[in-house]
Amino acid sequence: METEPSPIPDEAEMHIGGLLKYSLIDYPPHISCVIFTAGCNFRCPYCHNPELAVTGADTRHLSRNHVMDFLATRKKYLDGAVISGGEPTLHPDLAGFCADLKSMGFLVKLDTNGSRPEVIRELVKNSLVDYLAMDIKTDPELYNQYIAVQADAAALRSSVQIIIESGLAHEFRTTCVHPLITRETLKSIAELVAGADLHAFQHVQNKNVLDPSFFDEQGRVSSDDDMEAFQTLMAGYVKKVIIR
Ligand code: SF4
């Protein structure tokens, strides 16, 4: 990931914390770059981008112009651009940024934690994204306990519905870590995302995380048997389930 110092940003401009110039795995089957926005309103203990999550949306490492200049040289080689985080929907210029990417001919994939349904709704309404990927961390009613004191369960539920009803390709993603994901919490999640295109379960990475002490307790990492049980349960609710 590339970073460089940057002047103080103006308030409206995207705050970009990093750029992965080439990826075959973040927007399959497309070749894409990944643009990481800085700042997140959640604090997932297993977050493996802590430097992006905790910097706050007032910190930026790459200028918007730098990223656009780079993309202008890659139009022939990249199909799409993934906007990831941090949490992209916190940034007031996200819609303008997506519009610029679309006008350059890129497919746009948005990774989001789902906390800002009104932003997702506007992006869908204005045809500014082509693919939506939302993390589901646990039962929405438990976010306040594990993810963020201010988490709004209704907003999360609303984002899920907007995404499923968007008509766009989409996926939901769940990192399997105890006790956020158990067979009980997964039942609630499955009912929430029923009808979705794809649900991806992800193994947790417990290195370089936001809260390393979270992993001091034994049994945080879901076993392969648990992952397979999650996959089986979810298969009854969505069109496709994978384990990454
Ligand atoms: S995992 Fe995502 S939503 Fe959670 S703190 Fe990190 S960037 Fe934010």
GROMACS .gro file of N, CA, C and O and ligand atoms in nm, residues 37 39-50 52-54 84-88 112-115 135 137 143 147 173 175 210, ligand 1:
model
  136
   37THR      N    1  -1.015   0.466   0.232
   37THR     CA    2  -1.044   0.594   0.297
   37THR      C    3  -1.004   0.586   0.444
   37THR      O    4  -1.003   0.479   0.505
   39GLY      N    5  -1.039   0.675   0.847
   39GLY     CA    6  -1.138   0.704   0.950
   39GLY      C    7  -1.251   0.604   0.949
   39GLY      O    8  -1.297   0.561   0.844
   40CYS      N    9  -1.293   0.565   1.070
   40CYS     CA   10  -1.406   0.473   1.082
   40CYS      C   11  -1.482   0.504   1.210
   40CYS      O   12  -1.422   0.541   1.311
   41ASN      N   13  -1.612   0.489   1.204
   41ASN     CA   14  -1.697   0.512   1.322
   41ASN      C   15  -1.718   0.386   1.405
   41ASN      O   16  -1.786   0.390   1.506
   42PHE      N   17  -1.662   0.274   1.361
   42PHE     CA   18  -1.669   0.150   1.438
   42PHE      C   19  -1.532   0.118   1.495
   42PHE      O   20  -1.431   0.174   1.451
   43ARG      N   21  -1.530   0.027   1.590
   43ARG     CA   22  -1.405  -0.016   1.651
   43ARG      C   23  -1.406  -0.167   1.669
   43ARG      O   24  -1.407  -0.217   1.782
   44CYS      N   25  -1.406  -0.237   1.557
   44CYS     CA   26  -1.407  -0.383   1.564
   44CYS      C   27  -1.274  -0.429   1.625
   44CYS      O   28  -1.168  -0.390   1.575
   45PRO      N   29  -1.278  -0.511   1.729
   45PRO     CA   30  -1.153  -0.548   1.795
   45PRO      C   31  -1.056  -0.620   1.701
   45PRO      O   32  -0.935  -0.610   1.718
   46TYR      N   33  -1.109  -0.689   1.601
   46TYR     CA   34  -1.025  -0.766   1.509
   46TYR      C   35  -0.988  -0.688   1.383
   46TYR      O   36  -0.932  -0.744   1.290
   47CYS      N   37  -1.021  -0.559   1.378
   47CYS     CA   38  -0.992  -0.479   1.259
   47CYS      C   39  -0.845  -0.492   1.222
   47CYS      O   40  -0.757  -0.470   1.305
   48HIS      N   41  -0.820  -0.528   1.097
   48HIS     CA   42  -0.680  -0.543   1.056
   48HIS      C   43  -0.631  -0.422   0.975
   48HIS      O   44  -0.526  -0.428   0.913
   49ASN      N   45  -0.708  -0.315   0.979
   49ASN     CA   46  -0.662  -0.187   0.925
   49ASN      C   47  -0.666  -0.081   1.035
   49ASN      O   48  -0.724   0.027   1.017
   50PRO      N   49  -0.604  -0.107   1.152
   50PRO     CA   50  -0.619  -0.013   1.264
   50PRO      C   51  -0.566   0.126   1.233
   50PRO      O   52  -0.621   0.225   1.280
   52LEU      N   53  -0.595   0.282   0.964
   52LEU     CA   54  -0.699   0.355   0.892
   52LEU      C   55  -0.819   0.383   0.982
   52LEU      O   56  -0.880   0.489   0.975
   53ALA      N   57  -0.852   0.288   1.067
   53ALA     CA   58  -0.972   0.302   1.149
   53ALA      C   59  -0.957   0.412   1.254
   53ALA      O   60  -1.051   0.487   1.281
   54VAL      N   61  -0.839   0.424   1.314
   54VAL     CA   62  -0.826   0.513   1.429
   54VAL      C   63  -0.771   0.651   1.393
   54VAL      O   64  -0.770   0.739   1.478
   84SER      N   65  -1.273   0.129  -0.020
   84SER     CA   66  -1.279   0.055   0.105
   84SER      C   67  -1.233   0.145   0.219
   84SER      O   68  -1.221   0.266   0.203
   85GLY      N   69  -1.214   0.086   0.335
   85GLY     CA   70  -1.180   0.174   0.447
   85GLY      C   71  -1.091   0.106   0.549
   85GLY      O   72  -1.029   0.004   0.519
   86GLY      N   73  -1.108   0.171   0.674
   86GLY     CA   74  -1.198   0.275   0.716
   86GLY      C   75  -1.344   0.257   0.669
   86GLY      O   76  -1.382   0.150   0.629
   87GLU      N   77  -1.418   0.365   0.677
   87GLU     CA   78  -1.557   0.361   0.633
   87GLU      C   79  -1.582   0.471   0.530
   87GLU      O   80  -1.593   0.590   0.566
   88PRO      N   81  -1.594   0.435   0.403
   88PRO     CA   82  -1.606   0.537   0.298
   88PRO      C   83  -1.727   0.628   0.312
   88PRO      O   84  -1.722   0.745   0.272
  112THR      N   85  -1.857  -0.131   0.273
  112THR     CA   86  -1.913  -0.044   0.377
  112THR      C   87  -1.948  -0.125   0.501
  112THR      O   88  -1.976  -0.245   0.493
  113ASN      N   89  -1.951  -0.055   0.615
  113ASN     CA   90  -1.997  -0.122   0.737
  113ASN      C   91  -2.148  -0.104   0.756
  113ASN      O   92  -2.205  -0.153   0.854
  114GLY      N   93  -2.213  -0.032   0.666
  114GLY     CA   94  -2.359  -0.023   0.666
  114GLY      C   95  -2.418   0.075   0.765
  114GLY      O   96  -2.540   0.080   0.782
  115SER      N   97  -2.336   0.158   0.825
  115SER     CA   98  -2.387   0.249   0.929
  115SER      C   99  -2.456   0.372   0.873
  115SER      O  100  -2.524   0.444   0.946
  135ASP      N  101  -2.028  -0.542   0.549
  135ASP     CA  102  -1.992  -0.630   0.659
  135ASP      C  103  -2.108  -0.642   0.757
  135ASP      O  104  -2.171  -0.542   0.792
  137LYS      N  105  -2.128  -0.771   1.128
  137LYS     CA  106  -2.032  -0.810   1.233
  137LYS      C  107  -2.091  -0.907   1.333
  137LYS      O  108  -2.022  -0.989   1.391
  143TYR      N  109  -2.427  -0.483   1.832
  143TYR     CA  110  -2.317  -0.395   1.791
  143TYR      C  111  -2.273  -0.303   1.905
  143TYR      O  112  -2.155  -0.276   1.923
  147ILE      N  113  -1.899  -0.352   1.902
  147ILE     CA  114  -1.844  -0.284   1.785
  147ILE      C  115  -1.837  -0.132   1.801
  147ILE      O  116  -1.737  -0.070   1.768
  173ARG      N  117  -2.069  -0.983   0.425
  173ARG     CA  118  -1.948  -1.052   0.469
  173ARG      C  119  -1.945  -1.059   0.620
  173ARG      O  120  -1.979  -0.961   0.687
  175THR      N  121  -1.697  -1.183   0.942
  175THR     CA  122  -1.574  -1.237   0.999
  175THR      C  123  -1.612  -1.322   1.120
  175THR      O  124  -1.685  -1.276   1.209
  210LEU      N  125  -0.676  -0.415   1.580
  210LEU     CA  126  -0.705  -0.294   1.657
  210LEU      C  127  -0.693  -0.317   1.807
  210LEU      O  128  -0.640  -0.234   1.881
  245SF4     S1  129  -1.312  -0.366   1.047
  245SF4    FE1  130  -1.400  -0.206   0.914
  245SF4     S2  131  -1.578  -0.131   1.030
  245SF4    FE2  132  -1.448  -0.239   1.176
  245SF4     S3  133  -1.313  -0.082   1.267
  245SF4    FE3  134  -1.203  -0.173   1.093
  245SF4     S4  135  -1.248  -0.039   0.919
  245SF4    FE4  136  -1.403   0.003   1.078
   0.00000   0.00000   0.00000
